[in-house]
């Protein structure tokens, strides 16, 4: 077992792992790693610098030299890039899609691996991502794979964006989610899949409180 405690929560986009990871970390008093934010930050820098999303060497250099910090916020953490608050910028749909492409590049993942593992310090860590339990923290004593149907995840995202006043298409969101699932699950480098010893939770018919309670019960047992 790892010491300090590491809880990994993996799953596809829109499964609710980000929200529940924040809540679990706050409830247990643990640190939080939003690994997806790291790839989104690489994608943001690349997009701003007009770096092609298939230029592996340039993207790896960006990953190695990111000037980033994560600061506590009312909800989870605030992402800063060279002192600029980019918490909202990295959540744009276009950056999320770009991040999925960036995350498929081995040299980028290698560049970010040590940075992710460095988060595992006392009092412990909740690690949210897609390969936290399979590649980054394979010895973690608690591994969760949180999923939901593509249709449910598209509906959730649609409602989130509509609440922000954005004009969105539900069929387009579903198409994007299905394409991202296929890319994440079929990539050669750290494909999205449950760890062999992960507990799989399907949140399609569950509220966030139910998911949180289910995970806390698993933590208690381990």
mmCIF file of C-alpha atoms in Angstrom:
data_model
loop_
_atom_site.group_PDB
_atom_site.id
_atom_site.type_symbol
_atom_site.label_atom_id
_atom_site.label_comp_id
_atom_site.label_asym_id
_atom_site.label_seq_id
_atom_site.Cartn_x
_atom_site.Cartn_y
_atom_site.Cartn_z
ATOM 1 C CA UNK A 1 0.000 0.000 0.000
ATOM 2 C CA UNK A 2 1.022 3.524 -0.690
ATOM 3 C CA UNK A 3 1.794 5.758 2.241
ATOM 4 C CA UNK A 4 0.234 8.331 2.284
ATOM 5 C CA UNK A 5 -3.225 7.189 1.246
ATOM 6 C CA UNK A 6 -4.018 7.565 -2.443
ATOM 7 C CA UNK A 7 -7.537 7.198 -3.819
ATOM 8 C CA UNK A 8 -7.763 7.051 -7.606
ATOM 9 C CA UNK A 9 -10.967 7.938 -9.437
ATOM 10 C CA UNK A 10 -10.813 7.232 -13.162
ATOM 11 C CA UNK A 11 -13.481 7.314 -15.822
ATOM 12 C CA UNK A 12 -14.658 8.879 -19.074
ATOM 13 C CA UNK A 13 -15.507 12.522 -19.645
ATOM 14 C CA UNK A 14 -18.761 13.588 -17.995
ATOM 15 C CA UNK A 15 -18.996 10.689 -15.570
ATOM 16 C CA UNK A 16 -18.933 13.068 -12.606
ATOM 17 C CA UNK A 17 -15.482 12.098 -11.382
ATOM 18 C CA UNK A 18 -14.281 15.691 -11.127
ATOM 19 C CA UNK A 19 -17.104 16.813 -8.862
ATOM 20 C CA UNK A 20 -17.066 13.714 -6.690
ATOM 21 C CA UNK A 21 -13.257 13.790 -6.424
ATOM 22 C CA UNK A 22 -13.454 17.334 -5.037
ATOM 23 C CA UNK A 23 -16.107 16.293 -2.542
ATOM 24 C CA UNK A 24 -14.207 13.191 -1.403
ATOM 25 C CA UNK A 25 -11.011 15.219 -0.959
ATOM 26 C CA UNK A 26 -12.824 17.877 1.061
ATOM 27 C CA UNK A 27 -14.666 15.320 3.206
ATOM 28 C CA UNK A 28 -11.522 13.355 4.041
ATOM 29 C CA UNK A 29 -9.153 16.331 4.226
ATOM 30 C CA UNK A 30 -6.948 15.059 1.390
ATOM 31 C CA UNK A 31 -5.134 16.816 -1.428
ATOM 32 C CA UNK A 32 -6.689 16.804 -4.901
ATOM 33 C CA UNK A 33 -5.024 16.086 -8.235
ATOM 34 C CA UNK A 34 -7.063 16.944 -11.324
ATOM 35 C CA UNK A 35 -4.772 15.233 -13.814
ATOM 36 C CA UNK A 36 -6.972 16.239 -16.717
ATOM 37 C CA UNK A 37 -6.175 19.866 -15.940
ATOM 38 C CA UNK A 38 -2.506 19.182 -16.691
ATOM 39 C CA UNK A 39 -3.320 17.943 -20.188
ATOM 40 C CA UNK A 40 -5.744 20.804 -20.683
ATOM 41 C CA UNK A 41 -2.986 23.232 -19.696
ATOM 42 C CA UNK A 42 -0.637 21.698 -22.263
ATOM 43 C CA UNK A 43 -3.410 21.974 -24.861
ATOM 44 C CA UNK A 44 -4.102 25.593 -23.901
ATOM 45 C CA UNK A 45 -0.463 26.616 -24.207
ATOM 46 C CA UNK A 46 -0.137 24.750 -27.514
ATOM 47 C CA UNK A 47 -3.276 26.379 -28.904
ATOM 48 C CA UNK A 48 -2.148 29.845 -27.878
ATOM 49 C CA UNK A 49 1.250 29.245 -29.478
ATOM 50 C CA UNK A 50 -0.198 27.668 -32.648
ATOM 51 C CA UNK A 51 1.626 24.404 -31.957
ATOM 52 C CA UNK A 52 0.182 21.483 -33.934
ATOM 53 C CA UNK A 53 -1.519 18.888 -31.739
ATOM 54 C CA UNK A 54 0.482 16.114 -33.399
ATOM 55 C CA UNK A 55 3.882 17.764 -32.865
ATOM 56 C CA UNK A 56 5.078 15.365 -30.165
ATOM 57 C CA UNK A 57 8.435 16.996 -29.452
ATOM 58 C CA UNK A 58 7.004 20.511 -29.143
ATOM 59 C CA UNK A 59 4.152 19.319 -26.942
ATOM 60 C CA UNK A 60 6.512 17.365 -24.694
ATOM 61 C CA UNK A 61 8.647 20.493 -24.304
ATOM 62 C CA UNK A 62 5.553 22.442 -23.273
ATOM 63 C CA UNK A 63 4.666 19.749 -20.724
ATOM 64 C CA UNK A 64 8.179 19.763 -19.259
ATOM 65 C CA UNK A 65 8.267 23.535 -18.884
ATOM 66 C CA UNK A 66 4.747 24.357 -17.713
ATOM 67 C CA UNK A 67 4.794 27.157 -15.145
ATOM 68 C CA UNK A 68 1.720 26.035 -13.272
ATOM 69 C CA UNK A 69 0.314 26.034 -9.775
ATOM 70 C CA UNK A 70 -2.884 24.750 -8.236
ATOM 71 C CA UNK A 71 -4.332 26.864 -5.444
ATOM 72 C CA UNK A 72 -7.200 26.060 -3.078
ATOM 73 C CA UNK A 73 -10.560 27.484 -4.142
ATOM 74 C CA UNK A 74 -14.115 27.358 -2.828
ATOM 75 C CA UNK A 75 -14.770 24.465 -5.194
ATOM 76 C CA UNK A 76 -11.707 22.267 -5.693
ATOM 77 C CA UNK A 77 -8.628 24.065 -6.972
ATOM 78 C CA UNK A 78 -7.745 27.066 -9.106
ATOM 79 C CA UNK A 79 -5.334 26.495 -11.999
ATOM 80 C CA UNK A 80 -2.742 29.172 -12.629
ATOM 81 C CA UNK A 81 -0.476 29.383 -15.666
ATOM 82 C CA UNK A 82 2.481 31.731 -15.181
ATOM 83 C CA UNK A 83 0.390 33.574 -12.593
ATOM 84 C CA UNK A 84 -2.713 33.816 -14.795
ATOM 85 C CA UNK A 85 -5.928 32.203 -13.564
ATOM 86 C CA UNK A 86 -6.887 29.872 -16.421
ATOM 87 C CA UNK A 87 -9.431 27.782 -14.509
ATOM 88 C CA UNK A 88 -12.229 28.772 -16.892
ATOM 89 C CA UNK A 89 -10.123 28.837 -20.046
ATOM 90 C CA UNK A 90 -9.070 25.199 -19.695
ATOM 91 C CA UNK A 91 -12.711 24.089 -19.335
ATOM 92 C CA UNK A 92 -13.681 25.249 -22.826
ATOM 93 C CA UNK A 93 -15.013 22.434 -25.023
ATOM 94 C CA UNK A 94 -12.335 23.085 -27.656
ATOM 95 C CA UNK A 95 -9.550 22.758 -25.073
ATOM 96 C CA UNK A 96 -11.052 19.539 -23.741
ATOM 97 C CA UNK A 97 -11.055 18.006 -27.208
ATOM 98 C CA UNK A 98 -7.494 19.198 -27.806
ATOM 99 C CA UNK A 99 -6.412 17.763 -24.450
ATOM 100 C CA UNK A 100 -7.714 14.337 -25.466
ATOM 101 C CA UNK A 101 -5.432 14.419 -28.505
ATOM 102 C CA UNK A 102 -2.458 15.666 -26.492
ATOM 103 C CA UNK A 103 -2.969 12.939 -23.884
ATOM 104 C CA UNK A 104 -2.477 10.241 -26.516
ATOM 105 C CA UNK A 105 1.189 11.221 -26.984
ATOM 106 C CA UNK A 106 3.654 9.116 -24.979
ATOM 107 C CA UNK A 107 6.299 11.823 -24.596
ATOM 108 C CA UNK A 108 3.725 14.205 -23.108
ATOM 109 C CA UNK A 109 2.528 11.570 -20.637
ATOM 110 C CA UNK A 110 6.132 10.798 -19.687
ATOM 111 C CA UNK A 111 6.819 14.492 -19.094
ATOM 112 C CA UNK A 112 3.836 14.802 -16.757
ATOM 113 C CA UNK A 113 4.207 11.494 -14.884
ATOM 114 C CA UNK A 114 6.671 12.629 -12.212
ATOM 115 C CA UNK A 115 4.732 15.852 -11.683
ATOM 116 C CA UNK A 116 1.554 13.873 -11.022
ATOM 117 C CA UNK A 117 3.229 11.421 -8.636
ATOM 118 C CA UNK A 118 4.683 14.319 -6.663
ATOM 119 C CA UNK A 119 1.161 15.165 -5.484
ATOM 120 C CA UNK A 120 1.095 11.994 -3.347
ATOM 121 C CA UNK A 121 2.180 13.492 -0.026
ATOM 122 C CA UNK A 122 0.593 13.722 3.412
ATOM 123 C CA UNK A 123 -2.185 13.899 4.370
ATOM 124 C CA UNK A 124 -3.057 11.886 1.268
ATOM 125 C CA UNK A 125 -4.440 12.339 -2.224
ATOM 126 C CA UNK A 126 -7.541 11.918 -4.339
ATOM 127 C CA UNK A 127 -6.329 11.553 -7.937
ATOM 128 C CA UNK A 128 -8.885 12.231 -10.674
ATOM 129 C CA UNK A 129 -8.118 11.151 -14.218
ATOM 130 C CA UNK A 130 -8.159 8.412 -16.809
ATOM 131 C CA UNK A 131 -5.094 6.335 -15.924
ATOM 132 C CA UNK A 132 -4.552 7.172 -12.268
ATOM 133 C CA UNK A 133 -5.175 3.608 -11.098
ATOM 134 C CA UNK A 134 -3.582 1.850 -14.058
ATOM 135 C CA UNK A 135 -0.421 3.864 -14.737
ATOM 136 C CA UNK A 136 0.223 6.746 -12.352
ATOM 137 C CA UNK A 137 -0.630 5.170 -8.975
ATOM 138 C CA UNK A 138 -0.884 1.411 -9.670
ATOM 139 C CA UNK A 139 -0.270 0.587 -5.978
ATOM 140 C CA UNK A 140 -3.107 2.807 -4.698
ATOM 141 C CA UNK A 141 -5.191 0.894 -2.130
ATOM 142 C CA UNK A 142 -8.490 2.417 -3.278
ATOM 143 C CA UNK A 143 -9.296 2.542 -6.981
ATOM 144 C CA UNK A 144 -12.620 3.657 -8.401
ATOM 145 C CA UNK A 145 -13.729 3.569 -12.031
ATOM 146 C CA UNK A 146 -16.695 5.927 -12.388
ATOM 147 C CA UNK A 147 -18.715 5.681 -15.579
ATOM 148 C CA UNK A 148 -22.129 6.518 -17.055
ATOM 149 C CA UNK A 149 -23.820 6.052 -20.403
ATOM 150 C CA UNK A 150 -22.724 8.388 -23.197
ATOM 151 C CA UNK A 151 -26.296 9.685 -23.459
ATOM 152 C CA UNK A 152 -26.435 10.556 -19.763
ATOM 153 C CA UNK A 153 -23.044 12.235 -19.893
ATOM 154 C CA UNK A 154 -24.091 14.298 -22.909
ATOM 155 C CA UNK A 155 -27.262 15.373 -21.099
ATOM 156 C CA UNK A 156 -25.254 16.439 -18.053
ATOM 157 C CA UNK A 157 -22.864 18.499 -20.155
ATOM 158 C CA UNK A 158 -25.744 20.016 -22.106
ATOM 159 C CA UNK A 159 -27.425 21.155 -18.895
ATOM 160 C CA UNK A 160 -24.148 22.562 -17.534
ATOM 161 C CA UNK A 161 -23.518 24.630 -20.657
ATOM 162 C CA UNK A 162 -27.130 25.807 -20.946
ATOM 163 C CA UNK A 163 -26.960 26.962 -17.314
ATOM 164 C CA UNK A 164 -23.992 29.111 -18.313
ATOM 165 C CA UNK A 165 -26.023 30.673 -21.107
ATOM 166 C CA UNK A 166 -24.134 28.937 -23.908
ATOM 167 C CA UNK A 167 -25.796 27.835 -27.130
ATOM 168 C CA UNK A 168 -25.163 24.109 -27.506
ATOM 169 C CA UNK A 169 -26.414 21.154 -29.514
ATOM 170 C CA UNK A 170 -27.190 17.961 -27.611
ATOM 171 C CA UNK A 171 -26.610 15.697 -30.659
ATOM 172 C CA UNK A 172 -23.256 17.405 -31.259
ATOM 173 C CA UNK A 173 -22.263 16.956 -27.608
ATOM 174 C CA UNK A 174 -23.170 13.261 -27.774
ATOM 175 C CA UNK A 175 -21.137 12.882 -30.952
ATOM 176 C CA UNK A 176 -18.139 14.597 -29.342
ATOM 177 C CA UNK A 177 -18.372 12.416 -26.216
ATOM 178 C CA UNK A 178 -18.589 9.223 -28.254
ATOM 179 C CA UNK A 179 -15.609 10.285 -30.358
ATOM 180 C CA UNK A 180 -13.593 11.146 -27.262
ATOM 181 C CA UNK A 181 -14.500 7.828 -25.629
ATOM 182 C CA UNK A 182 -13.297 5.964 -28.705
ATOM 183 C CA UNK A 183 -10.062 7.955 -28.806
ATOM 184 C CA UNK A 184 -9.382 7.564 -25.065
ATOM 185 C CA UNK A 185 -10.229 3.860 -24.924
ATOM 186 C CA UNK A 186 -8.392 2.837 -28.082
ATOM 187 C CA UNK A 187 -5.196 4.868 -27.840
ATOM 188 C CA UNK A 188 -1.970 2.881 -27.597
ATOM 189 C CA UNK A 189 -0.675 4.924 -24.667
ATOM 190 C CA UNK A 190 -2.445 4.398 -21.315
ATOM 191 C CA UNK A 191 -5.908 3.675 -22.751
ATOM 192 C CA UNK A 192 -8.922 4.466 -20.612
ATOM 193 C CA UNK A 193 -9.939 1.289 -18.800
ATOM 194 C CA UNK A 194 -10.633 0.150 -15.244
ATOM 195 C CA UNK A 195 -7.677 -1.105 -13.211
ATOM 196 C CA UNK A 196 -7.972 -4.830 -12.545
ATOM 197 C CA UNK A 197 -8.616 -4.146 -8.864
ATOM 198 C CA UNK A 198 -10.858 -1.090 -9.329
ATOM 199 C CA UNK A 199 -14.440 -0.927 -8.117
ATOM 200 C CA UNK A 200 -16.672 0.045 -11.041
ATOM 201 C CA UNK A 201 -19.538 2.452 -10.309
ATOM 202 C CA UNK A 202 -22.106 3.311 -13.002
ATOM 203 C CA UNK A 203 -23.549 6.708 -12.073
ATOM 204 C CA UNK A 204 -26.118 6.856 -14.905
ATOM 205 C CA UNK A 205 -29.008 6.568 -12.451
ATOM 206 C CA UNK A 206 -27.256 7.996 -9.388
ATOM 207 C CA UNK A 207 -27.115 11.457 -7.869
ATOM 208 C CA UNK A 208 -23.808 12.964 -6.770
ATOM 209 C CA UNK A 209 -24.602 12.342 -3.090
ATOM 210 C CA UNK A 210 -25.207 8.649 -3.802
ATOM 211 C CA UNK A 211 -21.921 8.362 -5.671
ATOM 212 C CA UNK A 212 -20.037 10.101 -2.868
ATOM 213 C CA UNK A 213 -21.580 7.821 -0.232
ATOM 214 C CA UNK A 214 -20.720 4.732 -2.289
ATOM 215 C CA UNK A 215 -17.080 5.765 -2.606
ATOM 216 C CA UNK A 216 -16.751 6.689 1.071
ATOM 217 C CA UNK A 217 -18.126 3.254 1.987
ATOM 218 C CA UNK A 218 -15.464 1.643 -0.207
ATOM 219 C CA UNK A 219 -12.747 3.751 1.444
ATOM 220 C CA UNK A 220 -13.986 2.697 4.878
ATOM 221 C CA UNK A 221 -13.772 -0.987 3.913
ATOM 222 C CA UNK A 222 -10.225 -0.692 2.553
#
